[in-house]
């Protein structure tokens, strides 16, 4: 069993990305479970045969915190993206997938942290200066080019299909200024 230590989560009636949280709960230790995809947890009410109150599920790309009541995933929390990245790496070493049962479809549309970051990158590519696109292209590929349209097209495709740790680091540098 893999565990993750010292993490903040926000459980509410409505799923919110971590950057929108006004308050949160701190958890010292939560078990991590591997799933094929987290999408069913976002789209459906899920029943799990587990005796935990809170867990983390991850498909290696997106991770979610779940609050279980009567073995049902009632509340969902996004994770701070630094924690999400670490958990996504940890889940690569887990071989068993968590079994669950879909009870019924949820009514709300949810956006994950990665979806939000991808959208911000795509907006940046569409509206960004040629210098910014050159910087992104160089940071991702290590190559220089003068063809802005080809760089923009490559970055767009790469962000949509191959979002990786490098984009998290660039996000901190470009969007947040860290």
Coordinates of N, CA, C and O in Angstrom, one line a residue:
X1 N 0.8 -1.2 0.0 CA 0.0 0.0 0.0 C 0.9 1.2 0.0 O 1.8 1.4 0.8
X2 N 0.6 2.1 -0.9 CA 1.4 3.4 -1.0 C 0.5 4.5 -0.3 O -0.7 4.5 -0.3
X3 N 1.2 5.4 0.4 CA 0.6 6.5 1.1 C 1.2 7.8 0.7 O 2.4 7.8 0.2
X4 N 0.5 8.8 0.8 CA 1.0 10.2 0.6 C 0.8 11.0 1.9 O -0.2 10.9 2.5
X5 N 1.9 11.7 2.2 CA 1.9 12.4 3.5 C 1.8 13.9 3.3 O 2.3 14.5 2.4
X6 N 1.2 14.6 4.3 CA 1.1 16.0 4.4 C 0.5 16.6 3.1 O 1.2 17.2 2.3
X7 N -0.8 16.6 3.0 CA -1.5 17.1 1.8 C -2.7 17.9 2.3 O -3.3 17.5 3.3
X8 N -3.0 18.9 1.6 CA -4.2 19.7 1.8 C -5.2 19.4 0.8 O -4.9 19.3 -0.4
X9 N -6.5 19.2 1.2 CA -7.6 18.9 0.3 C -8.8 19.8 0.6 O -8.9 20.2 1.8
X10 N -9.6 20.0 -0.4 CA -10.8 20.8 -0.1 C -12.1 20.0 -0.6 O -12.2 19.8 -1.8
X11 N -12.9 19.6 0.3 CA -14.1 18.9 0.0 C -15.3 19.8 0.2 O -15.5 20.4 1.2
X12 N -16.1 19.9 -0.8 CA -17.3 20.7 -0.8 C -18.4 20.1 -1.6 O -18.1 19.1 -2.3
X13 N -19.5 20.7 -1.7 CA -20.6 20.1 -2.5 C -20.2 20.2 -4.0 O -20.7 19.4 -4.8
X14 N -19.4 21.2 -4.4 CA -19.0 21.4 -5.7 C -17.5 21.2 -5.8 O -16.8 21.8 -5.1
X15 N -17.1 20.5 -6.8 CA -15.6 20.4 -7.1 C -15.0 21.7 -7.5 O -15.6 22.4 -8.3
X16 N -13.9 22.0 -6.9 CA -13.2 23.3 -7.2 C -11.7 23.0 -7.5 O -11.1 22.1 -6.7
X17 N -11.1 23.6 -8.4 CA -9.7 23.5 -8.6 C -9.0 24.1 -7.4 O -9.5 25.1 -6.7
X18 N -7.8 23.7 -7.1 CA -7.1 24.1 -5.8 C -6.9 25.6 -5.7 O -6.9 26.1 -4.7
X19 N -6.7 26.3 -6.8 CA -6.4 27.7 -6.8 C -7.6 28.5 -6.4 O -7.5 29.7 -6.1
X20 N -8.8 27.9 -6.4 CA -10.0 28.6 -6.0 C -10.4 28.3 -4.5 O -11.4 28.9 -4.1
X21 N -9.7 27.5 -3.8 CA -10.0 27.2 -2.4 C -9.9 28.4 -1.5 O -8.9 29.1 -1.6
X22 N -10.8 28.5 -0.7 CA -10.7 29.6 0.4 C -10.4 28.9 1.7 O -9.9 29.6 2.6
X23 N -10.6 27.6 1.8 CA -10.2 26.9 3.0 C -9.9 25.5 2.6 O -10.3 25.0 1.5
X24 N -9.2 24.7 3.5 CA -8.9 23.4 3.2 C -8.7 22.6 4.5 O -8.6 23.1 5.5
X25 N -8.6 21.2 4.3 CA -8.3 20.3 5.4 C -6.9 19.8 5.2 O -6.6 19.4 4.1
X26 N -6.2 19.6 6.3 CA -4.9 19.0 6.2 C -5.0 17.5 6.6 O -5.6 17.2 7.6
X27 N -4.3 16.7 5.8 CA -4.3 15.3 6.0 C -2.8 14.8 6.2 O -2.0 15.2 5.3
X28 N -2.5 14.1 7.3 CA -1.2 13.7 7.5 C -0.8 12.5 6.6 O 0.4 12.4 6.2
X29 N -1.7 11.6 6.4 CA -1.4 10.4 5.6 C -2.7 9.9 4.9 O -3.7 9.7 5.6
X30 N -2.6 9.7 3.6 CA -3.8 9.1 2.9 C -3.3 8.0 1.9 O -2.2 8.1 1.3
X31 N -4.1 6.9 1.8 CA -3.7 5.8 0.9 C -3.9 6.3 -0.5 O -4.8 7.0 -0.8
X32 N -3.1 5.7 -1.4 CA -3.2 6.0 -2.8 C -3.6 4.8 -3.5 O -3.1 3.7 -3.3
X33 N -4.6 4.9 -4.4 CA -5.1 3.8 -5.2 C -5.0 4.1 -6.7 O -5.3 5.2 -7.1
X34 N -4.5 3.1 -7.5 CA -4.4 3.3 -8.9 C -5.7 2.9 -9.6 O -6.4 1.9 -9.2
X35 N -6.2 3.8 -10.5 CA -7.3 3.5 -11.3 C -7.0 3.6 -12.8 O -6.0 4.3 -13.1
X36 N -7.7 3.0 -13.7 CA -7.5 3.1 -15.1 C -7.7 4.5 -15.6 O -6.9 5.1 -16.3
X37 N -8.7 5.2 -15.1 CA -9.0 6.6 -15.4 C -9.8 7.2 -14.2 O -10.6 6.6 -13.6
X38 N -9.5 8.5 -13.9 CA -10.2 9.2 -12.9 C -11.5 9.8 -13.4 O -12.4 10.2 -12.6
X39 N -11.7 9.8 -14.7 CA -12.9 10.4 -15.3 C -14.2 9.8 -14.7 O -15.1 10.6 -14.4
X40 N -14.3 8.5 -14.5 CA -15.6 8.0 -13.9 C -15.9 8.6 -12.5 O -17.0 8.8 -12.2
X41 N -14.8 8.9 -11.8 CA -15.0 9.5 -10.5 C -15.5 11.0 -10.6 O -16.2 11.4 -9.7
X42 N -15.2 11.6 -11.6 CA -15.6 13.0 -11.9 C -17.0 13.0 -12.4 O -17.8 13.9 -12.1
X43 N -17.4 12.0 -13.2 CA -18.6 12.0 -14.0 C -19.8 11.3 -13.2 O -20.9 11.4 -13.6
X44 N -19.4 10.4 -12.3 CA -20.4 9.5 -11.7 C -20.3 9.4 -10.2 O -19.2 9.7 -9.6
X45 N -21.4 9.0 -9.6 CA -21.3 8.6 -8.2 C -20.8 7.2 -8.1 O -21.2 6.3 -8.8
X46 N -19.8 7.0 -7.3 CA -19.0 5.7 -7.2 C -19.1 5.1 -5.9 O -19.1 5.7 -4.8
X47 N -19.2 3.7 -5.9 CA -19.2 3.0 -4.6 C -17.9 2.1 -4.6 O -17.6 1.5 -5.6
X48 N -17.2 2.2 -3.5 CA -16.0 1.5 -3.3 C -16.1 0.5 -2.1 O -16.7 0.8 -1.1
X49 N -15.4 -0.6 -2.2 CA -15.4 -1.6 -1.1 C -14.2 -1.3 -0.2 O -13.3 -2.2 -0.2
X50 N -14.1 -0.2 0.4 CA -13.0 0.2 1.2 C -13.4 0.7 2.6 O -14.5 1.2 2.7
X51 N -12.6 0.5 3.6 CA -12.9 1.0 4.9 C -12.1 2.3 5.3 O -11.7 2.5 6.4
X52 N -11.9 3.1 4.3 CA -11.2 4.4 4.6 C -12.3 5.5 4.5 O -13.3 5.4 3.8
X53 N -12.0 6.6 5.2 CA -12.8 7.8 5.1 C -12.3 8.7 4.0 O -13.2 9.3 3.3
X54 N -11.0 8.8 3.7 CA -10.5 9.6 2.7 C -9.4 8.8 2.0 O -8.6 8.2 2.6
X55 N -9.3 9.0 0.6 CA -8.3 8.3 -0.2 C -7.9 9.2 -1.3 O -8.6 10.2 -1.6
X56 N -6.9 8.8 -2.0 CA -6.4 9.5 -3.2 C -6.5 8.4 -4.3 O -6.0 7.3 -4.2
X57 N -7.1 8.8 -5.5 CA -7.1 7.9 -6.6 C -6.3 8.6 -7.7 O -6.4 9.9 -7.9
X58 N -5.6 7.8 -8.5 CA -4.8 8.4 -9.6 C -4.7 7.5 -10.8 O -4.6 6.3 -10.6
X59 N -4.7 8.0 -12.0 CA -4.5 7.2 -13.2 C -3.1 7.5 -13.8 O -2.8 7.0 -14.8
X60 N -2.3 8.2 -13.0 CA -0.9 8.5 -13.5 C -0.9 9.8 -14.2 O 0.2 10.3 -14.5
X61 N -2.0 10.4 -14.5 CA -2.1 11.7 -15.2 C -2.8 12.7 -14.4 O -2.3 13.8 -14.2
X62 N -3.9 12.3 -13.8 CA -4.7 13.1 -12.9 C -4.9 12.4 -11.6 O -5.1 11.2 -11.6
X63 N -4.8 13.1 -10.5 CA -5.1 12.5 -9.1 C -6.2 13.3 -8.5 O -6.3 14.5 -8.6
X64 N -7.0 12.6 -7.7 CA -8.1 13.2 -7.0 C -8.2 12.7 -5.6 O -7.9 11.6 -5.3
X65 N -8.6 13.6 -4.6 CA -8.9 13.2 -3.3 C -10.4 12.9 -3.2 O -11.2 13.6 -3.8
X66 N -10.7 11.8 -2.5 CA -12.1 11.4 -2.3 C -12.4 11.3 -0.9 O -11.6 10.8 -0.1
X67 N -13.6 11.8 -0.5 CA -14.2 11.6 0.8 C -15.3 10.5 0.7 O -16.2 10.7 -0.1
X68 N -15.1 9.4 1.4 CA -16.1 8.3 1.4 C -17.0 8.4 2.6 O -16.6 8.5 3.7
X69 N -18.3 8.3 2.3 CA -19.3 8.2 3.3 C -20.2 6.9 2.9 O -20.7 6.9 1.8
X70 N -20.3 6.0 3.8 CA -20.9 4.7 3.6 C -20.4 4.0 2.3 O -21.2 3.6 1.5
X71 N -19.1 4.1 2.2 CA -18.4 3.5 1.0 C -18.7 4.1 -0.3 O -18.4 3.5 -1.4
X72 N -19.2 5.3 -0.3 CA -19.5 6.0 -1.6 C -18.6 7.2 -1.6 O -18.5 7.9 -0.6
X73 N -18.1 7.5 -2.8 CA -17.3 8.7 -3.0 C -18.2 9.9 -3.2 O -18.8 10.2 -4.2
X74 N -18.5 10.6 -2.0 CA -19.4 11.7 -2.0 C -18.8 13.0 -2.4 O -19.4 13.7 -3.2
X75 N -17.7 13.3 -1.9 CA -17.0 14.6 -2.2 C -15.7 14.3 -2.9 O -15.0 13.3 -2.6
X76 N -15.3 15.2 -3.8 CA -14.1 15.1 -4.6 C -13.3 16.3 -4.4 O -13.8 17.4 -4.4
X77 N -12.0 16.2 -4.3 CA -11.1 17.3 -4.2 C -10.0 17.2 -5.2 O -9.5 16.2 -5.5
X78 N -9.8 18.4 -5.8 CA -8.6 18.5 -6.7 C -7.4 18.5 -5.8 O -7.5 18.6 -4.5
X79 N -6.2 18.4 -6.3 CA -5.0 18.4 -5.5 C -4.1 19.6 -6.0 O -4.1 20.0 -7.2
X80 N -3.3 20.2 -5.1 CA -2.3 21.2 -5.6 C -1.4 20.5 -6.6 O -1.1 19.3 -6.4
X81 N -1.1 21.1 -7.7 CA -0.5 20.4 -8.8 C 0.9 19.9 -8.4 O 1.3 18.9 -9.0
X82 N 1.6 20.4 -7.5 CA 2.9 19.9 -7.1 C 2.7 18.5 -6.4 O 3.4 17.5 -6.7
X83 N 1.6 18.4 -5.6 CA 1.3 17.1 -5.0 C 0.8 16.1 -6.0 O 1.1 14.9 -6.0
X84 N 0.0 16.6 -6.9 CA -0.6 15.8 -8.0 C 0.5 15.2 -8.8 O 0.5 14.0 -9.1
X85 N 1.5 15.9 -9.2 CA 2.6 15.4 -9.9 C 3.4 14.3 -9.2 O 3.7 13.3 -9.8
X86 N 3.7 14.5 -7.9 CA 4.4 13.5 -7.1 C 3.5 12.3 -7.0 O 4.1 11.2 -7.1
X87 N 2.3 12.4 -6.8 CA 1.4 11.2 -6.7 C 1.3 10.5 -8.0 O 1.3 9.2 -8.0
X88 N 1.3 11.2 -9.1 CA 1.2 10.6 -10.4 C 2.5 9.7 -10.6 O 2.4 8.7 -11.3
X89 N 3.6 10.2 -10.1 CA 4.9 9.4 -10.2 C 4.8 8.2 -9.3 O 5.2 7.1 -9.7
X90 N 4.3 8.3 -8.1 CA 4.1 7.2 -7.2 C 3.2 6.1 -7.7 O 3.5 4.9 -7.5
X91 N 2.2 6.5 -8.4 CA 1.2 5.5 -8.8 C 1.8 4.6 -9.9 O 1.3 3.5 -10.2
X92 N 2.8 5.0 -10.6 CA 3.5 4.2 -11.6 C 4.0 2.9 -11.0 O 4.1 1.9 -11.7
X93 N 4.3 2.9 -9.7 CA 4.8 1.7 -9.1 C 3.8 0.8 -8.5 O 4.1 -0.2 -7.9
X94 N 2.5 1.2 -8.6 CA 1.4 0.4 -8.1 C 0.9 -0.5 -9.3 O 0.6 0.0 -10.3
X95 N 0.8 -1.8 -9.0 CA 0.4 -2.7 -10.1 C -1.1 -3.0 -10.1 O -1.7 -3.2 -11.1
X96 N -1.8 -3.0 -8.9 CA -3.2 -3.3 -8.9 C -4.1 -2.1 -9.1 O -3.8 -1.0 -8.6
X97 N -5.1 -2.3 -9.9 CA -6.1 -1.2 -10.1 C -7.2 -1.4 -9.1 O -7.6 -2.5 -8.7
X98 N -7.8 -0.2 -8.6 CA -8.9 -0.2 -7.6 C -10.2 -0.6 -8.3 O -10.5 -0.1 -9.4
X99 N -10.9 -1.5 -7.7 CA -12.2 -1.9 -8.3 C -13.3 -1.0 -7.7 O -13.2 -0.6 -6.5
X100 N -14.3 -0.6 -8.5 CA -15.3 0.3 -8.0 C -16.6 0.0 -8.8 O -16.5 -0.6 -9.9
X101 N -17.7 0.5 -8.3 CA -19.0 0.4 -9.0 C -19.6 1.7 -9.3 O -19.7 2.5 -8.3
X102 N -20.0 2.0 -10.5 CA -20.7 3.2 -10.8 C -22.2 3.1 -10.4 O -22.9 2.2 -10.8
X103 N -22.6 4.1 -9.6 CA -24.0 4.1 -9.1 C -24.9 4.8 -10.0 O -25.9 4.3 -10.5
X104 N -24.5 6.1 -10.3 CA -25.3 6.9 -11.2 C -24.5 8.1 -11.7 O -23.5 8.4 -11.1
X105 N -24.9 8.7 -12.7 CA -24.2 9.9 -13.3 C -24.4 11.1 -12.5 O -25.4 11.4 -12.0
X106 N -23.3 11.9 -12.4 CA -23.4 13.2 -11.7 C -23.9 14.2 -12.7 O -23.8 14.1 -13.9
X107 N -24.4 15.3 -12.2 CA -25.0 16.4 -13.0 C -24.0 17.5 -13.3 O -24.3 18.4 -14.1
X108 N -22.9 17.6 -12.6 CA -22.0 18.7 -12.8 C -20.9 18.4 -13.7 O -20.4 17.3 -13.8
X109 N -20.4 19.4 -14.5 CA -19.2 19.3 -15.3 C -18.0 19.8 -14.5 O -18.0 20.8 -13.9
X110 N -17.0 19.0 -14.6 CA -15.8 19.3 -13.8 C -14.6 19.4 -14.7 O -14.4 18.8 -15.7
X111 N -13.7 20.3 -14.3 CA -12.4 20.5 -15.0 C -11.3 20.3 -14.1 O -11.2 20.8 -12.9
X112 N -10.3 19.5 -14.5 CA -9.2 19.1 -13.6 C -8.1 20.2 -13.8 O -8.1 21.1 -14.7
X113 N -7.1 20.2 -12.9 CA -6.0 21.2 -12.9 C -5.3 21.1 -14.2 O -4.9 22.1 -14.8
X114 N -5.0 19.9 -14.7 CA -4.3 19.7 -16.0 C -5.1 20.3 -17.1 O -4.5 21.0 -18.0
X115 N -6.4 20.1 -17.1 CA -7.3 20.7 -18.2 C -7.2 22.2 -18.2 O -7.1 22.8 -19.2
X116 N -7.2 22.8 -17.0 CA -7.1 24.2 -16.8 C -5.7 24.7 -17.3 O -5.7 25.7 -18.1
X117 N -4.7 24.1 -17.0 CA -3.3 24.5 -17.4 C -3.2 24.4 -18.9 O -2.6 25.2 -19.6
X118 N -3.7 23.3 -19.5 CA -3.7 23.1 -20.9 C -4.4 24.3 -21.6 O -3.9 24.8 -22.6
X119 N -5.5 24.6 -21.1 CA -6.3 25.7 -21.7 C -5.6 27.0 -21.6 O -5.6 27.8 -22.6
X120 N -4.9 27.3 -20.5 CA -4.1 28.5 -20.4 C -3.0 28.5 -21.3 O -2.7 29.6 -21.9
X121 N -2.3 27.4 -21.5 CA -1.2 27.3 -22.5 C -1.8 27.6 -23.9 O -1.1 28.3 -24.7
X122 N -2.9 26.9 -24.3 CA -3.4 27.1 -25.6 C -3.8 28.6 -25.8 O -3.5 29.1 -26.9
X123 N -4.4 29.2 -24.8 CA -4.7 30.7 -25.0 C -3.4 31.5 -25.1 O -3.4 32.4 -25.9
X124 N -2.4 31.1 -24.4 CA -1.1 31.8 -24.5 C -0.5 31.6 -25.9 O 0.0 32.6 -26.4
X125 N -0.6 30.5 -26.4 CA -0.1 30.2 -27.8 C -0.9 31.0 -28.8 O -0.3 31.6 -29.8
X126 N -2.2 31.1 -28.6 CA -3.0 31.8 -29.6 C -2.8 33.3 -29.5 O -2.9 34.0 -30.6
X127 N -2.5 33.9 -28.3 CA -2.4 35.3 -28.2 C -1.0 35.8 -27.8 O -0.8 37.0 -27.8
X128 N -0.1 34.9 -27.6 CA 1.2 35.2 -27.1 C 2.1 35.8 -28.2 O 1.9 35.6 -29.4
X129 N 3.1 36.5 -27.7 CA 4.1 37.1 -28.7 C 5.0 36.1 -29.2 O 5.1 35.0 -28.7
X130 N 5.6 36.4 -30.3 CA 6.5 35.4 -31.0 C 7.7 35.1 -30.1 O 8.2 34.0 -30.1
X131 N 8.2 36.1 -29.3 CA 9.3 35.8 -28.3 C 8.9 34.8 -27.3 O 9.7 33.9 -26.9
X132 N 7.7 34.9 -26.8 CA 7.2 33.9 -25.8 C 7.1 32.5 -26.4 O 7.4 31.5 -25.8
X133 N 6.6 32.5 -27.6 CA 6.5 31.2 -28.3 C 7.8 30.6 -28.5 O 8.1 29.4 -28.3
X134 N 8.8 31.4 -28.9 CA 10.2 30.9 -29.1 C 10.8 30.4 -27.8 O 11.4 29.4 -27.8
X135 N 10.5 31.1 -26.7 CA 11.0 30.7 -25.4 C 10.4 29.3 -25.0 O 11.1 28.4 -24.6
X136 N 9.1 29.2 -25.2 CA 8.4 27.9 -24.8 C 9.0 26.8 -25.7 O 9.3 25.7 -25.2
X137 N 9.1 27.0 -27.0 CA 9.6 26.0 -27.9 C 11.0 25.6 -27.5 O 11.3 24.4 -27.5
X138 N 11.9 26.6 -27.2 CA 13.2 26.2 -26.9 C 13.3 25.4 -25.6 O 14.0 24.5 -25.4
X139 N 12.5 25.9 -24.6 CA 12.5 25.2 -23.3 C 12.0 23.7 -23.4 O 12.5 22.9 -22.7
X140 N 11.0 23.5 -24.3 CA 10.5 22.1 -24.5 C 11.4 21.3 -25.3 O 11.6 20.1 -25.0
X141 N 11.9 21.8 -26.4 CA 12.6 21.0 -27.4 C 14.2 21.1 -27.3 O 14.9 20.3 -27.8
X142 N 14.6 22.3 -26.8 CA 16.1 22.5 -26.8 C 16.6 23.0 -28.1 O 17.8 23.1 -28.3
X143 N 15.7 23.3 -29.0 CA 16.0 23.8 -30.4 C 15.6 25.2 -30.6 O 14.6 25.7 -30.0
X144 N 16.2 25.9 -31.5 CA 15.9 27.2 -32.0 C 15.2 27.1 -33.3 O 15.6 26.3 -34.2
X145 N 14.3 28.0 -33.6 CA 13.6 28.1 -34.9 C 13.1 29.5 -35.1 O 12.9 30.2 -34.2
X146 N 12.9 29.8 -36.4 CA 12.3 31.1 -36.7 C 10.9 31.0 -37.3 O 10.3 32.0 -37.5
X147 N 10.4 29.8 -37.4 CA 9.1 29.6 -38.0 C 8.1 29.5 -36.9 O 7.8 28.5 -36.3
X148 N 7.5 30.7 -36.6 CA 6.5 30.8 -35.5 C 5.3 29.9 -35.6 O 4.9 29.3 -34.7
X149 N 4.8 29.8 -36.8 CA 3.6 29.0 -37.1 C 3.9 27.5 -36.8 O 3.1 26.8 -36.1
X150 N 5.1 27.0 -37.2 CA 5.4 25.6 -36.9 C 5.7 25.4 -35.4 O 5.3 24.3 -34.9
X151 N 6.3 26.3 -34.8 CA 6.5 26.2 -33.3 C 5.2 26.2 -32.6 O 5.0 25.4 -31.7
X152 N 4.3 27.1 -33.0 CA 3.0 27.2 -32.3 C 2.2 25.9 -32.5 O 1.7 25.4 -31.6
X153 N 2.3 25.4 -33.8 CA 1.6 24.1 -34.1 C 2.2 22.9 -33.3 O 1.4 22.1 -32.7
X154 N 3.5 22.9 -33.2 CA 4.1 21.8 -32.4 C 3.8 21.9 -30.9 O 3.4 20.9 -30.3
X155 N 3.9 23.1 -30.4 CA 3.5 23.3 -29.0 C 2.1 22.9 -28.7 O 1.7 22.3 -27.7
X156 N 1.2 23.4 -29.5 CA -0.2 23.1 -29.4 C -0.5 21.6 -29.3 O -1.1 21.0 -28.4
X157 N 0.1 20.8 -30.3 CA -0.1 19.4 -30.3 C 0.6 18.7 -29.1 O 0.0 17.8 -28.6
X158 N 1.7 19.2 -28.8 CA 2.5 18.6 -27.6 C 1.7 18.8 -26.3 O 1.6 17.9 -25.5
X159 N 1.2 20.0 -26.1 CA 0.4 20.3 -24.9 C -0.8 19.4 -24.8 O -1.2 18.9 -23.8
X160 N -1.5 19.2 -25.9 CA -2.8 18.5 -25.9 C -2.5 17.0 -25.8 O -3.3 16.3 -25.1
X161 N -1.4 16.5 -26.3 CA -1.2 15.0 -26.3 C -0.1 14.5 -25.3 O 0.0 13.3 -25.0
X162 N 0.8 15.4 -24.9 CA 2.0 14.9 -24.2 C 2.3 15.9 -23.0 O 3.4 16.2 -22.8
X163 N 1.3 16.3 -22.2 CA 1.5 17.2 -21.1 C 2.3 16.5 -20.1 O 2.0 15.4 -19.6
X164 N 3.5 17.1 -19.7 CA 4.4 16.4 -18.8 C 5.0 17.4 -17.8 O 4.6 18.6 -17.8
X165 N 5.9 16.9 -17.0 CA 6.4 17.7 -15.9 C 7.1 19.0 -16.3 O 7.0 20.1 -15.7
X166 N 7.7 19.0 -17.5 CA 8.3 20.2 -18.0 C 7.3 21.4 -18.2 O 7.6 22.5 -17.9
X167 N 6.1 21.1 -18.5 CA 5.1 22.1 -18.7 C 4.6 22.7 -17.3 O 4.3 23.8 -17.2
X168 N 4.7 21.8 -16.3 CA 4.4 22.3 -14.9 C 5.5 23.3 -14.5 O 5.2 24.4 -14.0
X169 N 6.8 23.0 -14.8 CA 7.8 23.9 -14.4 C 7.8 25.2 -15.2 O 8.0 26.3 -14.7
X170 N 7.5 25.1 -16.5 CA 7.3 26.3 -17.3 C 6.1 27.2 -16.9 O 6.2 28.4 -16.9
X171 N 5.1 26.5 -16.4 CA 3.9 27.2 -15.9 C 4.3 28.0 -14.7 O 3.9 29.2 -14.6
X172 N 5.0 27.4 -13.8 CA 5.5 28.2 -12.6 C 6.3 29.4 -13.1 O 6.1 30.5 -12.6
X173 N 7.2 29.2 -14.0 CA 8.1 30.3 -14.5 C 7.3 31.4 -15.2 O 7.5 32.6 -15.0
X174 N 6.5 31.0 -16.1 CA 5.8 32.0 -17.0 C 4.6 32.5 -16.4 O 4.4 33.8 -16.4
X175 N 3.7 31.7 -15.9 CA 2.4 32.1 -15.5 C 2.4 32.7 -14.1 O 1.7 33.7 -13.8
X176 N 3.1 32.0 -13.2 CA 3.1 32.4 -11.8 C 4.3 33.4 -11.5 O 4.2 34.2 -10.6
X177 N 5.4 33.2 -12.2 CA 6.6 34.0 -12.0 C 7.5 33.4 -10.9 O 8.3 34.2 -10.3
X178 N 7.4 32.1 -10.7 CA 8.3 31.5 -9.7 C 9.6 31.1 -10.3 O 9.8 30.6 -11.3

